[in-house]
Short mmCIF file of C-alpha atoms and ligand atoms in Angstrom, two decimals:
data_model
loop_
_atom_site.label_atom_id
_atom_site.label_comp_id
_atom_site.label_asym_id
_atom_site.label_seq_id
_atom_site.Cartn_x
_atom_site.Cartn_y
_atom_site.Cartn_z
CA UNK F 411 0.73 -16.26 67.37
CA UNK F 412 2.30 -14.10 64.68
CA UNK F 413 4.79 -11.46 65.83
CA UNK F 414 3.75 -9.04 63.10
CA UNK F 415 0.79 -6.82 62.38
CA UNK F 416 -1.52 -8.20 59.67
CA UNK F 417 -0.24 -5.56 57.20
CA UNK F 418 3.39 -6.60 57.70
CA UNK F 419 5.38 -8.81 55.33
CA UNK F 420 5.35 -12.24 56.93
CA UNK F 421 8.41 -14.43 56.21
CA UNK F 422 6.29 -17.57 56.51
CA UNK F 423 4.30 -16.38 53.50
CA UNK F 424 7.24 -15.23 51.39
CA UNK F 425 6.80 -15.72 47.65
CA UNK F 426 10.21 -17.38 47.72
CA UNK F 427 13.44 -17.12 45.74
CA UNK F 428 14.22 -17.54 42.04
CA UNK F 429 16.36 -20.61 42.76
CA UNK F 430 14.94 -23.10 45.19
CA UNK F 431 17.10 -23.59 48.25
CA UNK F 432 17.02 -26.31 50.84
CA UNK F 433 15.55 -25.06 54.07
CA UNK F 434 16.81 -26.38 57.35
CA UNK F 435 18.83 -25.31 60.31
CA UNK F 436 22.32 -25.86 58.85
CA UNK F 437 22.86 -22.11 58.54
CA UNK F 438 21.21 -21.20 61.83
CA UNK F 439 17.63 -20.63 62.93
CA UNK F 440 16.88 -17.72 60.60
CA UNK F 441 13.79 -16.93 58.56
CA UNK F 442 14.04 -15.87 54.87
CA UNK F 443 14.14 -12.11 55.53
CA UNK F 444 16.80 -12.49 58.23
CA UNK F 445 18.85 -14.49 55.75
CA UNK F 446 18.43 -11.79 53.09
CA UNK F 447 19.61 -9.15 55.55
CA UNK F 448 22.60 -11.28 56.50
CA UNK F 449 23.48 -12.04 52.86
CA UNK F 450 23.56 -8.33 52.15
CA UNK F 451 25.76 -7.55 55.17
CA UNK F 452 28.23 -10.27 54.15
CA UNK F 453 28.34 -9.27 50.47
CA UNK F 454 31.31 -7.70 48.72
CA UNK F 455 29.14 -4.99 47.18
CA UNK F 456 27.97 -3.92 50.65
CA UNK F 457 31.56 -3.71 51.91
CA UNK F 458 32.49 -1.53 48.94
CA UNK F 459 30.03 1.13 50.12
CA UNK F 460 32.61 2.21 52.69
CA UNK F 461 34.61 3.92 49.94
CA UNK F 462 31.73 5.31 47.88
CA UNK F 463 30.63 8.93 47.93
CA UNK F 464 27.52 10.07 49.75
CA UNK F 465 27.88 13.83 49.19
CA UNK F 466 31.58 14.58 49.62
CA UNK F 467 33.75 12.97 46.99
CA UNK F 468 36.22 10.43 48.28
CA UNK F 469 36.24 12.25 51.63
CA UNK F 470 39.51 12.63 53.47
CA UNK F 471 37.78 13.53 56.72
CA UNK F 472 36.98 10.41 58.72
CA UNK F 473 33.83 11.99 60.13
CA UNK F 474 31.96 12.50 56.84
CA UNK F 475 29.30 10.05 55.78
CA UNK F 476 29.93 7.60 52.98
CA UNK F 477 27.37 5.24 51.42
CA UNK F 478 28.09 2.61 54.06
CA UNK F 479 27.55 4.81 57.11
CA UNK F 480 24.52 6.37 55.39
CA UNK F 481 23.04 2.89 54.86
CA UNK F 482 23.60 2.02 58.53
CA UNK F 483 21.85 5.22 59.63
CA UNK F 484 18.96 4.49 57.26
CA UNK F 485 18.68 0.99 58.75
CA UNK F 486 18.59 2.36 62.31
CA UNK F 487 15.81 4.80 61.46
CA UNK F 488 13.96 2.17 59.42
CA UNK F 489 14.01 -0.36 62.26
CA UNK F 490 12.62 2.19 64.71
CA UNK F 491 9.71 3.01 62.41
CA UNK F 492 9.09 -0.65 61.52
CA UNK F 493 8.92 -1.71 65.15
CA UNK F 494 6.54 1.11 66.06
CA UNK F 495 4.16 0.08 63.25
CA UNK F 496 4.34 -3.70 63.82
CA UNK F 497 6.22 -4.27 60.56
CA UNK F 498 8.91 -6.81 59.80
CA UNK F 499 12.16 -5.31 61.06
CA UNK F 500 14.39 -7.80 59.25
CA UNK F 501 12.93 -7.07 55.82
CA UNK F 502 13.02 -3.34 56.56
CA UNK F 503 16.65 -3.58 57.59
CA UNK F 504 17.58 -5.64 54.52
CA UNK F 505 16.00 -3.03 52.25
CA UNK F 506 17.64 -0.12 54.07
CA UNK F 507 21.09 -1.72 53.99
CA UNK F 508 20.87 -2.67 50.31
CA UNK F 509 19.11 0.36 48.84
CA UNK F 510 22.32 2.08 47.63
CA UNK F 511 24.35 -0.99 46.60
CA UNK F 512 23.99 -0.01 42.92
CA UNK F 513 25.63 3.40 43.37
CA UNK F 514 28.72 3.82 41.18
CA UNK F 515 31.82 5.65 42.44
CA UNK F 516 31.40 9.39 43.11
CA UNK F 517 27.66 9.20 43.85
CA UNK F 518 25.39 11.24 41.63
CA UNK F 519 28.29 12.59 39.57
CA UNK F 520 29.39 9.06 38.70
CA UNK F 521 25.81 8.09 37.92
CA UNK F 522 25.37 11.00 35.50
CA UNK F 523 28.61 10.09 33.72
CA UNK F 524 27.64 6.42 33.33
CA UNK F 525 24.18 7.42 32.15
CA UNK F 526 25.77 9.46 29.38
CA UNK F 527 28.21 6.66 28.46
CA UNK F 528 25.31 4.21 28.13
CA UNK F 529 22.86 6.61 26.49
CA UNK F 530 22.75 4.49 23.33
CA UNK F 531 22.49 1.24 25.30
CA UNK F 532 19.64 1.67 27.80
CA UNK F 533 21.16 4.23 30.18
CA UNK F 534 22.15 3.72 33.79
CA UNK F 535 20.46 4.38 37.09
CA UNK F 536 21.55 3.32 40.55
CA UNK F 537 18.25 1.76 41.60
CA UNK F 538 18.12 -0.48 38.54
CA UNK F 539 21.79 -1.28 39.00
CA UNK F 540 21.12 -2.36 42.61
CA UNK F 541 18.89 -5.10 41.20
CA UNK F 542 21.55 -6.05 38.64
CA UNK F 543 24.23 -6.32 41.32
CA UNK F 544 22.07 -8.44 43.61
CA UNK F 545 20.61 -10.72 40.93
CA UNK F 546 23.63 -11.11 38.68
CA UNK F 547 26.96 -9.51 39.51
CA UNK F 548 27.65 -10.28 43.17
CA UNK F 549 27.83 -14.06 43.05
CA UNK F 550 29.21 -15.80 46.13
CA UNK F 551 27.19 -19.01 45.65
CA UNK F 552 28.29 -22.06 43.64
CA UNK F 553 25.07 -22.77 41.73
CA UNK F 554 23.65 -19.40 40.66
CA UNK F 555 24.46 -15.78 39.94
CA UNK F 556 23.43 -13.14 42.47
CA UNK F 557 22.43 -13.47 46.11
CA UNK F 558 19.15 -15.28 45.32
CA UNK F 559 17.21 -12.93 47.60
CA UNK F 560 13.51 -13.35 48.32
CA UNK F 561 10.87 -11.85 46.06
CA UNK F 562 9.93 -9.39 48.83
CA UNK F 563 13.45 -7.98 49.13
CA UNK F 564 13.83 -7.61 45.36
CA UNK F 565 10.35 -6.09 45.13
CA UNK F 566 11.17 -3.53 47.80
CA UNK F 567 14.43 -2.52 46.12
CA UNK F 568 12.89 -2.33 42.65
CA UNK F 569 10.13 -0.04 43.96
CA UNK F 570 12.27 2.07 46.31
CA UNK F 571 10.60 5.13 44.81
CA UNK F 572 7.13 3.58 44.47
CA UNK F 573 5.43 1.89 41.50
CA UNK F 574 7.47 1.90 38.29
CA UNK F 575 5.60 2.69 35.07
CA UNK F 576 8.61 2.70 32.75
CA UNK F 577 11.35 0.43 34.10
CA UNK F 578 14.84 1.21 32.89
CA UNK F 579 17.01 -1.39 31.21
CA UNK F 580 18.40 -3.10 34.33
CA UNK F 581 15.12 -3.12 36.22
CA UNK F 582 13.24 -4.52 33.23
CA UNK F 583 15.80 -7.34 33.01
CA UNK F 584 15.37 -8.20 36.71
CA UNK F 585 11.59 -8.06 36.33
CA UNK F 586 11.74 -10.41 33.36
CA UNK F 587 13.65 -12.93 35.49
CA UNK F 588 11.28 -12.71 38.48
CA UNK F 589 8.14 -10.59 37.89
CA UNK F 590 7.96 -8.00 40.66
CA UNK F 591 4.50 -6.43 40.12
CA UNK F 592 6.20 -3.12 39.31
CA UNK F 593 2.90 -1.29 38.77
CA UNK F 594 1.81 -1.78 42.40
CA UNK F 595 2.96 -0.08 45.58
CA UNK F 596 5.50 -2.18 47.49
CA UNK F 597 5.21 -3.50 51.04
CA UNK F 598 5.08 -1.09 53.96
CA UNK F 599 8.61 -2.23 54.84
CA UNK F 600 9.83 -0.89 51.47
CA UNK F 601 7.86 2.31 51.93
CA UNK F 602 9.54 2.74 55.34
CA UNK F 603 12.99 2.18 53.84
CA UNK F 604 12.37 4.92 51.27
CA UNK F 605 11.40 7.55 53.83
CA UNK F 606 14.03 6.42 56.35
CA UNK F 607 16.49 7.15 53.51
CA UNK F 608 15.16 10.71 53.21
CA UNK F 609 15.13 11.32 56.97
CA UNK F 610 18.70 10.03 57.28
CA UNK F 611 20.25 12.09 54.51
CA UNK F 612 18.19 15.25 55.11
CA UNK F 613 19.73 15.32 58.55
CA UNK F 614 23.21 13.88 58.18
CA UNK F 615 23.87 16.11 55.19
CA UNK F 616 23.15 19.13 57.42
CA UNK F 617 25.65 17.74 59.91
CA UNK F 618 28.29 17.07 57.23
CA UNK F 619 27.61 20.35 55.43
CA UNK F 620 28.22 22.30 58.65
CA UNK F 621 31.34 20.23 59.40
CA UNK F 622 32.70 20.91 55.93
CA UNK F 623 32.06 24.63 56.32
CA UNK F 624 29.86 24.71 53.20
CA UNK F 625 26.74 25.47 55.25
CA UNK F 626 26.31 27.87 58.15
CA UNK F 627 23.72 27.85 60.90
CA UNK F 628 22.57 31.32 59.86
CA UNK F 629 21.84 30.04 56.35
CA UNK F 630 20.00 27.01 57.69
CA UNK F 631 17.74 29.15 59.85
CA UNK F 632 16.01 30.27 56.64
CA UNK F 633 14.46 26.78 56.56
CA UNK F 634 11.28 26.82 58.73
CA UNK F 635 11.74 23.25 60.03
CA UNK F 636 15.29 24.00 61.14
CA UNK F 637 14.38 27.40 62.61
CA UNK F 638 11.65 25.82 64.73
CA UNK F 639 13.95 23.03 65.86
CA UNK F 640 16.72 25.47 66.71
CA UNK F 641 14.37 27.61 68.83
CA UNK F 642 13.26 24.47 70.73
CA UNK F 643 16.85 23.35 71.31
CA UNK F 644 17.93 26.78 72.54
CA UNK F 645 14.96 26.87 74.93
CA UNK F 646 15.97 23.47 76.33
CA UNK F 647 19.63 24.42 76.80
CA UNK F 648 19.77 28.10 77.79
CA UNK F 649 23.25 29.59 77.99
CA UNK F 650 24.98 26.74 76.09
CA UNK F 651 27.10 28.01 73.14
CA UNK F 652 25.58 27.31 69.68
CA UNK F 653 28.52 25.11 68.64
CA UNK F 654 27.58 22.66 71.43
CA UNK F 655 23.96 22.54 70.25
CA UNK F 656 24.38 21.61 66.59
CA UNK F 657 24.40 17.88 67.29
CA UNK F 658 21.27 18.29 69.38
CA UNK F 659 19.59 20.18 66.52
CA UNK F 660 20.17 17.28 64.09
CA UNK F 661 19.28 14.60 66.66
CA UNK F 662 16.02 16.23 67.65
CA UNK F 663 15.07 16.94 64.03
CA UNK F 664 15.40 13.23 63.22
CA UNK F 665 13.10 12.52 66.17
CA UNK F 666 10.52 15.08 65.06
CA UNK F 667 10.44 13.64 61.52
CA UNK F 668 10.29 10.03 62.72
CA UNK F 669 7.47 10.77 65.18
CA UNK F 670 5.47 12.63 62.51
CA UNK F 671 5.93 9.73 60.08
CA UNK F 672 4.85 7.10 62.61
CA UNK F 673 1.74 9.01 63.69
CA UNK F 674 0.63 9.83 60.13
CA UNK F 675 1.35 6.31 58.85
CA UNK F 676 -0.46 4.64 61.75
CA UNK F 677 -3.52 6.76 60.96
CA UNK F 678 -3.22 6.04 57.22
CA UNK F 679 -2.96 2.29 57.76
CA UNK F 680 -6.00 2.39 60.05
CA UNK F 681 -8.04 4.53 57.65
CA UNK F 682 -7.21 2.28 54.67
CA UNK F 683 -8.32 -0.77 56.67
CA UNK F 684 -5.67 -3.00 55.10
CA UNK F 685 -5.52 -6.50 56.54
CA UNK F 686 -2.66 -7.98 54.55
CA UNK F 687 0.43 -6.99 52.59
CA UNK F 688 -1.45 -7.79 49.36
CA UNK F 689 -4.04 -5.18 50.36
CA UNK F 690 -1.19 -2.75 51.03
CA UNK F 691 0.07 -3.36 47.48
CA UNK F 692 -3.41 -2.83 46.07
CA UNK F 693 -4.15 0.27 48.18
CA UNK F 694 -3.30 2.57 45.26
CA UNK F 695 -1.46 5.05 47.49
CA UNK F 696 1.47 5.02 49.90
CA UNK F 697 0.45 4.39 53.51
CA UNK F 698 3.83 5.29 54.99
CA UNK F 699 3.96 9.05 54.78
CA UNK F 700 4.64 12.33 56.49
CA UNK F 701 1.76 14.58 57.54
CA UNK F 702 0.97 17.14 54.79
CA UNK F 703 2.63 19.90 56.86
CA UNK F 704 5.82 17.89 57.43
CA UNK F 705 5.92 16.84 53.77
CA UNK F 706 5.96 20.50 52.74
CA UNK F 707 8.62 21.35 55.32
CA UNK F 708 10.77 18.40 54.25
CA UNK F 709 10.52 19.47 50.61
CA UNK F 710 11.58 23.00 51.56
CA UNK F 711 14.57 21.58 53.41
CA UNK F 712 15.54 19.51 50.34
CA UNK F 713 15.24 22.57 48.07
CA UNK F 714 17.57 24.41 50.42
CA UNK F 715 20.06 21.52 50.49
CA UNK F 716 20.16 21.24 46.69
CA UNK F 717 20.69 24.94 46.24
CA UNK F 718 23.22 25.43 49.02
CA UNK F 719 25.07 22.16 49.51
CA UNK F 720 24.63 19.59 46.76
CA UNK F 721 25.04 22.21 44.02
CA UNK F 722 27.55 24.36 45.90
CA UNK F 723 30.25 25.66 43.54
CA UNK F 724 32.93 23.51 45.29
CA UNK F 725 30.78 20.45 44.80
CA UNK F 726 30.12 21.25 41.15
CA UNK F 727 33.82 21.56 40.33
CA UNK F 728 34.59 18.30 42.12
CA UNK F 729 31.65 16.58 40.40
CA UNK F 730 32.93 17.62 36.97
CA UNK F 731 36.32 16.13 37.76
CA UNK F 732 34.63 12.91 38.94
CA UNK F 733 32.57 12.72 35.76
CA UNK F 734 35.76 13.12 33.75
CA UNK F 735 37.27 10.15 35.59
CA UNK F 736 34.26 7.89 34.98
CA UNK F 737 33.90 8.94 31.33
CA UNK F 738 37.66 8.53 30.85
CA UNK F 739 37.61 5.02 32.30
CA UNK F 740 34.68 4.06 30.07
CA UNK F 741 36.35 5.42 26.94
CA UNK F 742 39.62 3.71 27.80
CA UNK F 743 38.09 0.27 28.46
CA UNK F 744 35.93 0.56 25.35
CA UNK F 745 39.01 1.26 23.20
CA UNK F 746 41.38 -1.05 25.05
CA UNK F 747 39.49 -3.84 26.84
CA UNK F 748 42.75 -5.63 27.53
CA UNK F 749 43.50 -3.02 30.17
CA UNK F 750 40.67 -4.42 32.29
CA UNK F 751 41.50 -7.07 34.92
CA UNK F 752 41.42 -10.65 33.64
CA UNK F 753 38.03 -11.60 35.06
CA UNK F 754 36.45 -8.67 33.21
CA UNK F 755 38.34 -8.82 29.92
CA UNK F 756 37.92 -12.58 29.45
CA UNK F 757 34.14 -12.33 29.90
CA UNK F 758 33.68 -9.23 27.69
CA UNK F 759 30.82 -9.81 25.21
CA UNK F 760 31.51 -9.01 21.53
CA UNK F 761 28.19 -7.40 20.70
CA UNK F 762 26.41 -4.28 21.89
CA UNK F 763 24.63 -3.44 24.14
CA UNK F 764 26.07 -6.24 26.32
CA UNK F 765 29.66 -5.06 25.70
CA UNK F 766 29.14 -1.52 26.97
CA UNK F 767 26.98 -2.77 29.84
CA UNK F 768 29.76 -5.13 30.90
CA UNK F 769 32.28 -2.28 30.96
CA UNK F 770 29.82 -0.14 32.93
CA UNK F 771 29.31 -3.01 35.40
CA UNK F 772 33.04 -3.05 36.07
CA UNK F 773 33.18 0.73 36.54
CA UNK F 774 30.00 0.92 38.64
CA UNK F 775 31.43 -1.61 41.07
CA UNK F 776 34.52 0.53 41.69
CA UNK F 777 34.98 2.46 44.92
CA UNK F 778 35.97 6.13 44.61
CA UNK F 779 39.57 5.43 45.48
CA UNK F 780 39.85 2.43 43.14
CA UNK F 781 38.45 4.51 40.27
CA UNK F 782 40.98 7.26 41.00
CA UNK F 783 43.78 4.71 41.06
CA UNK F 784 42.72 3.00 37.80
CA UNK F 785 42.31 6.36 36.09
CA UNK F 786 45.76 7.39 37.34
CA UNK F 787 47.19 4.21 35.76
CA UNK F 788 45.74 5.31 32.43
CA UNK F 789 46.15 9.08 32.49
CA UNK F 790 49.11 9.57 34.81
CA UNK F 791 49.15 11.32 38.20
CA UNK F 792 45.96 13.27 38.89
CA UNK F 793 45.62 16.80 40.19
CA UNK F 794 42.21 16.75 41.86
CA UNK F 795 40.30 19.96 42.67
CA UNK F 796 39.35 21.11 46.16
CA UNK F 797 36.32 19.16 47.31
CA UNK F 798 37.82 15.81 46.45
N1 LIG K 1329 27.29 16.12 46.00
C1 LIG K 1329 26.04 15.83 45.59
N2 LIG K 1329 25.29 15.05 46.35
C2 LIG K 1329 24.05 14.78 45.93
C3 LIG K 1329 23.52 15.25 44.70
N3 LIG K 1329 22.28 14.80 44.57
C4 LIG K 1329 22.03 14.07 45.66
N4 LIG K 1329 23.09 14.05 46.47
C5 LIG K 1329 23.20 13.35 47.74
C6 LIG K 1329 22.27 13.92 48.76
C7 LIG K 1329 21.91 12.72 49.57
O1 LIG K 1329 22.87 12.47 50.58
C8 LIG K 1329 21.90 11.60 48.57
C9 LIG K 1329 20.54 11.42 47.96
O2 LIG K 1329 20.67 10.70 46.85
P1 LIG K 1329 20.26 9.14 46.81
O3 LIG K 1329 20.74 8.58 45.56
O4 LIG K 1329 20.64 8.45 48.06
O5 LIG K 1329 18.73 9.31 46.83
P2 LIG K 1329 17.84 9.89 45.70
O6 LIG K 1329 16.67 10.43 46.44
O7 LIG K 1329 18.56 10.80 44.77
O8 LIG K 1329 17.55 8.58 44.90
P3 LIG K 1329 16.91 7.23 45.46
O9 LIG K 1329 16.01 7.58 46.59
O10 LIG K 1329 18.07 6.36 45.91
O11 LIG K 1329 16.24 6.70 44.27
O12 LIG K 1329 22.83 11.98 47.57
C10 LIG K 1329 24.39 16.08 43.90
O13 LIG K 1329 24.04 16.55 42.81
N5 LIG K 1329 25.62 16.33 44.40
#
């Protein structure tokens, strides 16, 4: 008897890997999606996420999220939703853990800078770069480049934001290697990973924003979802000082969003009558979703967070400095490739666009602190603005 609902991705029916591998029990009794999850956890690019920006650049404070802790929180939320809906938890977890592996140093600021550096050579985006890292750059195996993940894991990462009409350079290259049906919706496991991502950062960014002193509770109460949650928390804990209730506010808001998503998605799956993952892909709409009311409230929360935290003046100044570092590294390595480490300079292609892409691959793999160090080697000691 199968352990999964009929609409779940079933490892026994995986479409397989680009390079055939011997099955067998030599590496433990694990199915293909468990092995993908484990490959990601053991990869160098996953470990580097511990020093990559989530919101706060190269944070000094040990309590702020970075891409690694964010990915772990996404995976926790994703597994909860997957289990409630009878989905494959291992595939969901693999997708949640890997979804940000393509992020360059300094988060969105670093991404914008690399996009500009590569504007004449196909651009840069972190989702496409995730595929490039996992299919080409991170290569721990003797016989092929990349982690040789299953089709389902690559599909889910390629379509993290749904069907892709116009794949960017890196995604198109991965799709040419192993066609990923980019025009279709991905599995429900991938759809869960995408919304678990939103639930995680909507909430942990509130927590970090308050901790950093860039957000205040009074400001946040202008957001209807938060105001309702705060009233409920206060009613449950009368007489407790507000500072002791902030953690409870964030915790309970995650629960409210997760419960809404599970109820709405269960109803959507039932109404669509899908009986297989192929029918999920052909459904023509996402079946993992918030209720219309929660979707509106979540969008309002995001608008608030962009205006008040992500684009806060402190953040903007720090982001400009980060962009200067990434652009400076790119310009330096373009002019003087010999200043790259041996493994990068000896494999540098002569012709464009491969040459610039190679330099961008090196920079995108850097952690925040490594990028700061390399830039310091080139430009001398750095005076970084507040917010770094
Ligand atoms: N400091 C700062 N953080 C930002 C900015 N834009 C987004 N973030 C943060 C907020 C969230 O913690 C996180 C969301 O970005 P992600 O790359 O993880 O997700 P996004 O929805 O942008 O793309 P994705 O779903 O991965 O395709 O990054 C920004 O302009 N400045």
